[in-house]
Coordinates of C-alpha atoms and ligand atoms in Angstrom, one line a residue:
M1 CA -6.1 -15.6 -13.6
N2 CA -5.6 -17.9 -10.7
T3 CA -6.8 -21.4 -11.4
H4 CA -6.5 -23.0 -8.0
A5 CA -4.8 -26.4 -7.8
R6 CA -6.2 -27.0 -4.3
N7 CA -9.7 -27.4 -3.0
I8 CA -11.3 -24.8 -0.9
H9 CA -10.7 -26.6 2.4
E10 CA -7.0 -27.0 1.7
R11 CA -6.8 -23.3 0.7
R12 CA -8.6 -22.2 3.9
A13 CA -6.2 -24.3 5.9
L14 CA -3.2 -22.7 4.1
L15 CA -4.6 -19.2 4.8
S16 CA -5.1 -19.9 8.4
R17 CA -1.6 -21.2 8.7
F18 CA -0.1 -18.3 6.8
G19 CA -1.9 -15.8 9.0
R20 CA -0.4 -17.3 12.2
E21 CA 3.1 -17.6 10.9
F22 CA 4.4 -14.0 11.1
L23 CA 7.5 -12.7 12.8
G24 CA 6.8 -10.3 15.7
L25 CA 3.0 -10.9 15.7
H26 CA 2.1 -10.7 19.4
P27 CA 5.2 -10.3 21.6
P28 CA 4.3 -9.4 25.2
T29 CA 4.8 -5.6 25.4
P30 CA 5.0 -3.4 28.4
V31 CA 2.3 -0.8 28.6
R32 CA 1.4 2.1 30.8
T33 CA -1.7 2.2 33.0
L34 CA -3.5 5.2 34.4
D35 CA -2.5 4.3 38.0
G36 CA 1.1 4.2 36.9
A37 CA 1.7 0.6 37.9
G38 CA 2.2 -0.6 34.3
A39 CA 1.3 -3.9 32.8
T40 CA 2.0 -6.2 29.9
R41 CA -0.2 -6.7 26.8
R42 CA 0.1 -8.7 23.5
K43 CA 1.2 -6.4 20.8
V44 CA -1.4 -5.9 18.1
Y45 CA 0.0 -4.6 14.7
L46 CA -2.7 -2.6 12.9
D47 CA -0.4 -0.8 10.6
A48 CA -0.2 -3.2 7.6
T49 CA -1.2 -0.5 5.2
A50 CA 2.1 1.3 6.0
T51 CA 4.3 -1.8 6.0
S52 CA 3.2 -5.3 6.7
L53 CA 4.9 -7.8 9.0
M54 CA 7.0 -10.6 7.5
P55 CA 5.8 -14.2 7.2
T56 CA 8.1 -16.6 9.0
P57 CA 8.3 -18.9 5.8
V58 CA 9.7 -15.9 3.9
W59 CA 12.3 -15.4 6.6
A60 CA 13.1 -19.1 6.3
A61 CA 13.3 -18.8 2.5
L62 CA 15.8 -15.9 2.8
D63 CA 17.8 -17.9 5.3
R64 CA 18.0 -20.8 2.9
Y65 CA 18.9 -18.5 0.0
F66 CA 21.7 -16.9 1.9
R67 CA 23.1 -20.2 3.1
L68 CA 22.9 -22.0 -0.3
A69 CA 22.7 -19.6 -3.2
C70 CA 23.8 -16.1 -2.3
A71 CA 25.4 -14.4 -5.3
N72 CA 25.1 -11.6 -7.8
S73 CA 22.3 -12.0 -10.3
H74 CA 24.6 -11.0 -13.1
T75 CA 27.0 -13.8 -12.4
H76 CA 26.5 -16.9 -14.7
A77 CA 29.7 -18.8 -14.1
H78 CA 28.6 -20.6 -11.0
A79 CA 25.4 -22.3 -9.7
A80 CA 24.6 -19.7 -7.0
G81 CA 24.6 -16.9 -9.6
R82 CA 22.4 -18.8 -12.0
E83 CA 20.0 -19.7 -9.2
T84 CA 19.8 -16.1 -8.1
T85 CA 19.0 -15.0 -11.7
A86 CA 16.4 -17.8 -12.0
A87 CA 14.8 -16.8 -8.6
I88 CA 14.5 -13.2 -9.8
E89 CA 12.9 -14.2 -13.1
R90 CA 10.5 -16.6 -11.3
A91 CA 9.6 -13.7 -8.9
R92 CA 8.8 -11.6 -11.9
E93 CA 6.4 -14.2 -13.3
L94 CA 4.7 -14.9 -9.9
V95 CA 4.1 -11.2 -9.2
G96 CA 2.7 -10.8 -12.8
E97 CA 0.4 -13.8 -12.3
L98 CA -0.8 -12.3 -9.0
V99 CA -2.2 -9.3 -10.8
G100 CA -3.3 -11.3 -13.8
W101 CA -0.8 -10.0 -16.4
D102 CA -0.5 -11.2 -20.0
P103 CA 3.2 -11.8 -20.5
S104 CA 2.7 -11.5 -24.3
V105 CA 1.9 -7.8 -23.9
D106 CA 3.0 -6.9 -20.4
V107 CA 6.4 -6.5 -18.8
A108 CA 7.0 -6.5 -15.0
I109 CA 9.8 -4.2 -14.0
F110 CA 11.2 -4.1 -10.5
T111 CA 12.1 -0.7 -9.1
G112 CA 13.5 0.6 -5.8
N113 CA 11.5 2.6 -3.2
G114 CA 8.3 0.7 -3.4
A115 CA 5.3 1.8 -5.4
T116 CA 6.7 5.3 -5.5
G117 CA 9.6 4.1 -7.7
A118 CA 7.3 2.3 -10.0
A119 CA 5.0 5.3 -10.4
N120 CA 7.9 7.6 -11.2
L121 CA 9.3 5.1 -13.8
L122 CA 5.9 4.9 -15.5
A123 CA 5.3 8.6 -15.6
E124 CA 8.7 9.2 -17.2
A125 CA 8.2 6.4 -19.7
L126 CA 4.8 7.8 -20.8
F127 CA 6.0 11.4 -20.8
P128 CA 9.7 11.6 -21.5
A129 CA 9.3 15.4 -21.9
P130 CA 6.4 17.6 -20.8
P131 CA 3.8 17.3 -23.6
T132 CA 2.8 20.3 -25.6
Q133 CA 0.1 18.9 -27.8
G134 CA -2.0 15.9 -28.5
R135 CA -2.9 13.8 -25.5
D136 CA -1.3 16.0 -22.9
V137 CA -3.7 15.7 -19.9
V138 CA -3.7 13.2 -17.0
L139 CA -6.8 12.6 -14.8
V140 CA -5.9 11.8 -11.2
S141 CA -8.4 11.0 -8.5
K142 CA -8.4 13.1 -5.3
M143 CA -8.2 9.8 -3.5
E144 CA -4.7 9.2 -4.5
H145 CA -1.6 8.7 -2.4
H146 CA 0.9 11.5 -3.3
S147 CA 2.9 8.8 -5.0
N148 CA 0.3 8.4 -7.7
M149 CA -0.2 12.2 -7.9
L150 CA 3.1 14.0 -7.8
P151 CA 4.8 11.9 -10.6
W152 CA 2.0 12.9 -13.0
M153 CA 2.1 16.5 -11.9
R154 CA 5.8 16.6 -12.6
A155 CA 5.6 14.6 -15.9
V156 CA 2.9 16.7 -17.6
G157 CA 3.0 19.9 -15.5
R158 CA 0.5 20.9 -12.8
D159 CA -1.8 22.7 -15.2
R160 CA -2.3 19.6 -17.3
V161 CA -3.5 17.4 -14.4
R162 CA -7.3 17.3 -13.8
F163 CA -8.6 16.0 -10.5
I164 CA -11.5 13.6 -10.2
D165 CA -13.6 14.6 -7.2
T166 CA -14.6 12.3 -4.4
S167 CA -18.1 12.2 -2.9
P168 CA -19.0 12.9 0.8
D169 CA -19.1 9.1 1.4
G170 CA -15.5 8.8 0.3
T171 CA -16.1 7.2 -3.1
L172 CA -14.9 8.4 -6.4
D173 CA -17.3 10.8 -8.0
Q174 CA -18.0 8.9 -11.3
A175 CA -20.1 11.7 -12.7
C176 CA -17.2 14.1 -12.3
Y177 CA -15.0 11.5 -14.0
R178 CA -17.2 11.2 -17.0
R179 CA -17.6 15.0 -17.1
L180 CA -13.8 15.5 -17.2
L181 CA -13.4 12.9 -19.9
E182 CA -16.1 14.5 -22.0
A183 CA -14.7 18.0 -21.5
E184 CA -11.1 17.1 -22.2
G185 CA -11.9 14.4 -24.7
A186 CA -9.0 13.7 -27.0
R187 CA -6.5 15.4 -24.7
V188 CA -6.6 12.8 -22.0
A189 CA -3.7 10.4 -22.2
V190 CA -3.9 8.7 -18.8
V191 CA -6.3 8.1 -15.9
A192 CA -4.4 7.4 -12.7
V193 CA -6.5 5.8 -9.8
T194 CA -5.9 3.8 -6.8
G195 CA -7.3 0.3 -6.6
V196 CA -7.9 0.6 -2.8
S197 CA -7.7 3.9 -0.8
N198 CA -5.0 3.8 1.8
V199 CA -7.2 6.1 3.9
T200 CA -10.7 4.7 3.8
G201 CA -10.0 1.3 2.3
I202 CA -12.7 2.0 -0.3
I203 CA -12.3 -0.3 -3.3
N204 CA -12.5 1.4 -6.7
P205 CA -14.4 -0.3 -9.5
V206 CA -11.2 -0.3 -11.6
H207 CA -12.6 -2.3 -14.6
E208 CA -15.6 0.1 -14.9
L209 CA -13.2 3.1 -14.8
A210 CA -11.0 1.4 -17.4
R211 CA -13.9 0.9 -19.8
T212 CA -14.8 4.6 -19.5
A213 CA -11.1 5.6 -20.0
H214 CA -10.7 3.3 -23.0
R215 CA -13.8 4.6 -24.7
A216 CA -12.2 8.0 -24.5
G217 CA -9.0 6.7 -26.0
A218 CA -7.1 7.0 -22.7
E219 CA -5.0 4.5 -20.8
I220 CA -5.5 3.6 -17.1
V221 CA -2.9 3.2 -14.4
V222 CA -4.0 1.4 -11.2
D223 CA -2.0 2.0 -8.1
A224 CA -2.3 -1.4 -6.5
A225 CA 0.0 -0.7 -3.5
Q226 CA -3.1 -1.4 -1.3
A227 CA -5.2 -3.5 -3.7
A228 CA -2.6 -6.2 -4.3
P229 CA -2.4 -7.3 -0.6
H230 CA -6.2 -7.2 -0.1
V231 CA -8.2 -8.0 -3.2
P232 CA -8.0 -10.3 -6.2
L233 CA -6.7 -8.4 -9.3
D234 CA -7.0 -9.3 -12.9
M235 CA -5.4 -7.0 -15.4
H236 CA -7.0 -8.8 -18.4
P237 CA -10.5 -10.0 -17.4
A238 CA -11.8 -12.7 -19.7
G239 CA -14.3 -11.4 -22.3
D240 CA -13.8 -7.8 -21.3
P241 CA -10.9 -6.3 -23.3
D242 CA -12.1 -2.7 -22.6
G243 CA -12.0 -3.4 -18.9
A244 CA -8.3 -4.4 -19.0
L245 CA -5.8 -2.4 -16.9
D246 CA -2.9 -1.0 -18.9
Y247 CA -0.6 -0.6 -15.9
V248 CA -0.6 -1.8 -12.3
I249 CA 1.8 -0.7 -9.6
V250 CA 2.7 -3.0 -6.7
S251 CA 4.6 -2.3 -3.4
G252 CA 6.5 -5.3 -2.0
H253 CA 6.7 -4.1 1.6
K254 CA 2.9 -3.8 1.8
L255 CA 2.6 -7.3 0.4
Y256 CA 4.4 -9.2 3.2
A257 CA 7.8 -8.9 1.4
P258 CA 10.2 -6.6 3.2
G259 CA 12.8 -4.7 1.1
S260 CA 10.7 -2.0 -0.6
R261 CA 10.6 -3.5 -4.0
G262 CA 8.3 -1.7 -6.4
V263 CA 6.9 -3.4 -9.4
L264 CA 5.4 -1.8 -12.5
I265 CA 3.4 -4.3 -14.5
G266 CA 2.0 -3.1 -17.8
R267 CA 2.4 -2.6 -21.5
R268 CA 5.8 -3.5 -22.7
D269 CA 5.5 -1.3 -25.9
V270 CA 5.9 2.0 -24.0
F271 CA 9.5 1.2 -23.4
H272 CA 12.0 1.8 -26.2
E273 CA 15.6 0.8 -26.8
D274 CA 16.5 4.3 -27.9
R275 CA 15.1 5.9 -24.7
V276 CA 16.0 4.1 -21.5
V277 CA 13.9 5.6 -18.6
G278 CA 15.3 3.9 -15.5
G279 CA 18.9 4.4 -14.3
V280 CA 21.5 3.3 -16.8
G281 CA 24.5 1.2 -16.1
G282 CA 25.7 -2.4 -15.7
G283 CA 23.3 -5.2 -16.9
A284 CA 21.3 -3.0 -19.2
V285 CA 23.6 -3.3 -22.2
D286 CA 24.9 -5.9 -24.7
M287 CA 27.8 -3.8 -25.9
V288 CA 29.6 -0.7 -24.8
S289 CA 32.5 1.1 -26.6
T290 CA 33.6 4.6 -26.3
E291 CA 31.8 5.2 -29.6
E292 CA 28.6 3.2 -29.2
V293 CA 26.1 1.6 -26.7
R294 CA 23.9 -1.2 -27.6
W295 CA 21.0 -1.7 -25.2
K296 CA 19.6 -5.0 -24.3
A297 CA 16.4 -5.9 -26.3
D298 CA 14.8 -7.3 -23.1
V299 CA 12.8 -4.4 -21.5
A300 CA 13.1 -5.5 -17.9
A301 CA 16.9 -6.1 -18.2
R302 CA 17.3 -2.8 -19.9
E303 CA 15.3 -0.9 -17.3
E304 CA 16.8 -2.6 -14.3
A305 CA 20.4 -1.5 -14.5
G306 CA 22.7 -2.4 -11.6
T307 CA 22.5 -5.2 -9.0
P308 CA 18.9 -5.4 -7.8
N309 CA 17.5 -5.7 -4.3
I310 CA 17.9 -9.5 -4.4
P311 CA 16.5 -10.4 -1.0
G312 CA 13.5 -8.1 -1.5
T313 CA 12.8 -9.7 -4.9
I314 CA 13.0 -13.2 -3.7
A315 CA 10.8 -12.4 -0.7
L316 CA 8.2 -10.9 -3.1
G317 CA 8.4 -14.0 -5.3
V318 CA 7.9 -16.3 -2.4
V319 CA 4.9 -14.3 -1.1
A320 CA 3.3 -14.1 -4.5
G321 CA 3.7 -17.9 -4.8
M322 CA 2.1 -18.5 -1.4
L323 CA -0.8 -16.1 -2.1
R324 CA -1.4 -18.0 -5.4
E325 CA -1.7 -21.2 -3.4
I326 CA -4.1 -19.6 -1.0
G327 CA -6.0 -17.5 -3.5
M328 CA -6.7 -13.8 -3.1
D329 CA -10.5 -14.6 -2.9
L330 CA -9.9 -16.1 0.5
V331 CA -7.7 -13.3 1.7
R332 CA -10.6 -10.9 0.7
E333 CA -13.2 -13.1 2.5
H334 CA -11.1 -13.1 5.7
E335 CA -10.9 -9.3 5.5
V336 CA -14.6 -8.7 4.8
A337 CA -15.5 -10.4 8.0
L338 CA -12.9 -8.3 10.0
V339 CA -13.9 -5.0 8.4
D340 CA -17.6 -5.5 9.1
D341 CA -16.8 -6.6 12.7
A342 CA -14.6 -3.5 13.2
L343 CA -17.0 -1.0 11.6
G344 CA -19.8 -2.4 13.8
R345 CA -17.8 -2.1 16.9
L346 CA -16.4 1.4 16.2
S347 CA -19.8 2.7 15.4
R348 CA -20.8 1.9 19.0
V349 CA -17.8 3.6 20.7
P350 CA -18.9 7.0 21.9
G351 CA -17.2 9.8 20.1
V352 CA -15.6 7.8 17.3
V353 CA -16.1 9.1 13.8
V354 CA -15.2 6.7 11.0
Y355 CA -14.4 8.2 7.5
G356 CA -15.9 6.9 4.3
S357 CA -19.1 5.0 3.9
A358 CA -19.6 2.2 6.5
D359 CA -22.2 0.5 4.3
T360 CA -19.9 -2.2 2.9
A361 CA -22.6 -3.9 0.9
R362 CA -22.9 -0.7 -1.2
V363 CA -19.3 0.6 -0.9
P364 CA -16.9 -2.3 -0.6
R365 CA -13.8 -1.6 1.5
A366 CA -10.6 -3.5 2.3
G367 CA -9.1 -3.7 5.7
V368 CA -8.3 0.0 6.2
I369 CA -10.3 2.1 8.6
A370 CA -9.5 5.8 9.4
F371 CA -11.3 7.5 12.3
N372 CA -11.0 10.2 14.9
V373 CA -12.1 10.3 18.5
R374 CA -14.0 13.5 19.1
D375 CA -12.2 15.9 21.4
L376 CA -8.9 14.2 21.1
P377 CA -6.1 15.0 18.6
H378 CA -5.3 12.1 16.3
G379 CA -1.7 12.1 17.4
L380 CA -2.7 11.7 21.0
V381 CA -5.1 8.8 20.2
A382 CA -2.4 7.0 18.2
A383 CA 0.2 7.5 20.9
A384 CA -2.2 6.3 23.7
L385 CA -3.2 3.2 21.6
W386 CA 0.5 2.2 21.6
D387 CA 1.5 3.4 25.1
Y388 CA -1.5 2.0 27.0
F389 CA -2.6 -0.9 24.8
A390 CA 0.4 -2.0 22.6
I391 CA -1.7 -1.4 19.5
A392 CA 0.3 -0.1 16.6
V393 CA -1.5 2.3 14.2
R394 CA -0.7 5.3 12.1
N395 CA -2.0 8.9 12.2
D396 CA -1.8 12.1 10.2
C397 CA -2.7 12.4 6.5
F398 CA -1.2 9.2 5.2
C399 CA 0.4 11.0 2.2
A400 CA -3.1 11.5 0.8
Q401 CA -3.6 15.1 1.9
P402 CA -6.3 16.2 -0.6
Y403 CA -8.5 13.2 0.3
V404 CA -8.0 13.4 4.0
K405 CA -8.7 17.2 4.1
E406 CA -11.9 16.7 2.0
Q407 CA -13.1 14.0 4.3
L408 CA -12.4 16.1 7.4
Q409 CA -14.1 19.1 6.0
L410 CA -17.2 17.0 5.4
R411 CA -17.4 16.3 9.1
P412 CA -18.5 19.5 10.8
D413 CA -19.0 17.6 14.0
V414 CA -15.2 16.9 14.2
E415 CA -14.2 20.4 13.3
S416 CA -16.6 22.1 15.6
S417 CA -15.6 19.9 18.5
C418 CA -12.0 21.2 17.9
A419 CA -12.9 24.9 17.5
S420 CA -13.5 25.3 21.2
E421 CA -9.9 24.6 22.1
A422 CA -7.9 25.5 19.1
A423 CA -4.6 25.4 20.8
A424 CA -4.8 21.7 21.5
C425 CA -6.7 20.5 18.5
D426 CA -4.7 19.3 15.7
V427 CA -7.6 18.1 13.6
E428 CA -8.1 21.7 12.8
H429 CA -4.5 22.9 13.0
K430 CA -2.9 19.8 11.8
P431 CA -5.5 17.9 9.9
G432 CA -5.3 14.2 10.2
M433 CA -6.9 10.9 11.3
V434 CA -6.0 7.7 13.0
R435 CA -5.8 4.6 10.8
A436 CA -6.1 1.0 11.8
S437 CA -5.3 -1.4 9.0
F438 CA -5.4 -5.2 8.7
G439 CA -3.5 -8.0 7.1
V440 CA -3.9 -11.7 6.8
F441 CA -2.5 -12.0 10.3
T442 CA -5.2 -9.8 11.8
T443 CA -7.8 -11.6 14.0
R444 CA -11.1 -10.8 15.6
D445 CA -9.3 -10.7 18.9
D446 CA -7.2 -7.8 17.5
V447 CA -10.3 -6.0 16.4
A448 CA -11.8 -6.5 19.9
A449 CA -8.6 -5.1 21.4
L450 CA -9.0 -2.0 19.3
D451 CA -12.6 -1.7 20.4
E452 CA -11.6 -2.0 24.1
A453 CA -8.8 0.5 23.8
L454 CA -10.9 3.1 22.0
T455 CA -13.7 2.8 24.5
F456 CA -11.2 3.4 27.2
I457 CA -9.5 6.3 25.5
A458 CA -12.8 8.0 24.7
A459 CA -13.9 7.6 28.3
H460 CA -10.6 8.9 29.8
A461 CA -9.9 11.7 27.3
G462 CA -9.2 14.3 30.0
E463 CA -6.9 12.1 32.0
L464 CA -5.0 11.0 29.0
R465 CA -4.6 14.5 27.6
A466 CA -3.0 15.6 30.9
R467 CA -0.3 12.9 30.5
Y468 CA 1.0 14.0 27.1
V469 CA 3.0 16.9 25.7
R470 CA 2.9 17.8 22.1
S471 CA 6.0 18.6 20.1
A472 CA 6.2 21.4 17.5
G473 CA 5.9 18.8 14.8
G474 CA 2.6 17.5 16.3
D475 CA 3.7 14.3 17.9
F476 CA 2.5 13.4 21.3
T477 CA 4.9 12.1 23.9
H478 CA 4.0 10.7 27.3
T479 CA 5.4 12.6 30.2
G480 CA 6.5 9.4 32.0
A481 CA 9.9 7.8 31.7
A482 CA 10.5 6.3 28.3
D483 CA 11.2 2.6 27.9
A484 CA 14.5 1.4 26.4
P485 CA 14.1 0.7 22.7
A486 CA 13.4 -2.9 21.8
F487 CA 15.8 -2.5 18.8
S488 CA 18.8 -0.3 18.0
I489 CA 21.8 -0.9 15.8
D490 CA 24.1 0.3 18.5
D491 CA 22.8 -2.4 20.9
V492 CA 23.2 -5.0 18.2
V493 CA 26.8 -4.0 17.6
A494 CA 27.6 -3.6 21.3
G495 CA 26.1 -7.1 22.0
W496 CA 28.2 -8.6 19.2
A497 CA 31.4 -6.9 20.3
A498 CA 30.8 -8.2 23.8
G499 CA 30.5 -11.7 22.4
G500 CA 26.8 -12.1 23.1
Ligands
PLP601 C1 -2.1 3.6 -2.2 C2 -0.7 3.8 -2.1 N1 0.1 4.2 -3.1 C3 1.4 4.3 -3.0 C4 2.0 4.2 -1.9 C5 3.5 4.4 -1.8 O1 4.1 3.2 -1.5 P1 5.6 3.0 -1.2 O2 5.8 3.4 0.2 O3 5.8 1.5 -1.5 O4 6.4 3.8 -2.2 C6 1.3 3.9 -0.7 C7 2.0 3.9 0.6 O5 1.4 3.9 1.6 C8 -0.1 3.7 -0.8 O6 -0.8 3.4 0.2

């Protein structure tokens, strides 16, 4: 657990500085206006749940690394190679500490492709072959991102996965959870739940869920792709061994560290020398001959064959170190104020429907808010937020289709408002929502900008609708001339070739 070396004032000052120091935070951005004149607005990035922006000090750290110590982590003959190896191992410790690991029982394994890579690795480690007897069932909540659902369905087979219901207010249905555990009893091997929903931001009581799972003899996997950037985590809470989390999954690019590193932190003893789960190859072995292979005893080395994503790992280590200095309690405090402000404002915008309980005292939520604007398709609202207000959000089902569909079905007001014009309404034909999500760089001004934009969009629904065409895939494109892209590889190459 984090024992803070700094006092609260120093930590607050660090958080405030950290939040201001991001690349691409508020560049002036051209926007459309209804009269066609156009204008410029400060960009507001409300899509941290998909991928966060990058802190300037992380960029500076990578710059320093590439200038002074760039090398392969498996090279030990020169200083840069050794420093690269040391940086990766330090990153491992810092990420472990961020989630409260116990290095005497846990291992932290870096994977590719973010949290998805880590979840797949764990599912394969726990179920090297589809089980046929014993503990052969996995409980998965209906709140899950597909990345904490599909790996389990593949590992044990669809018919051995049981789904924990969600309640109308978006929370996990604990009675259903207990019922499933009672019914399946000794068959349940694993309970897979998210720490924070990537749709509603609802924070699950993971230690309570862990105690219930452990009483039934099952293990718990917490997908912390959204929890790690937003709330304090403690895999081994003091005095509460039953509340411990067996496995935690982290996603680097959602935690202010670009490069899509995934990290699986959890019980080392599920990995075995005679059954390597990750890719096999260089770095994982002590000895190879044509007759014999001797795998490394160190689990992380064995399961991380090949040259890793070194910049992504270093970025993640630097971020984890910075967040340790700040303390996740303060990150959470910052977000609580923003979320309450945003929920209050959105509740007053005519036609806006927010999903999941807005009573944050009863149902705590992180900085993630999904909503619809009645009478408007979610794709159009998201497009108009960007085109007219330079506010970046995401729409659709956020790779959490079961949960999104359940939440939408529980809102007859949204569905009936669409039924009148089925051809244009993709809440009915293409279920989805708009999602605004926050990070440490999000401010009250950003929330106010969202409020202003949604108020405008709700009031000008008809005029906006007339200015968009919908593609077969459901995306909305403005009928006006498109701006030149701010970034393209071809432009970079052409600029370089021209000597600029
Ligand atoms: C809760 C949750 N789990 C898993 C994932 C998958 O993460 P990644 O894109 O890092 O694989 C996401 C991505 O949005 C997520 O929000």
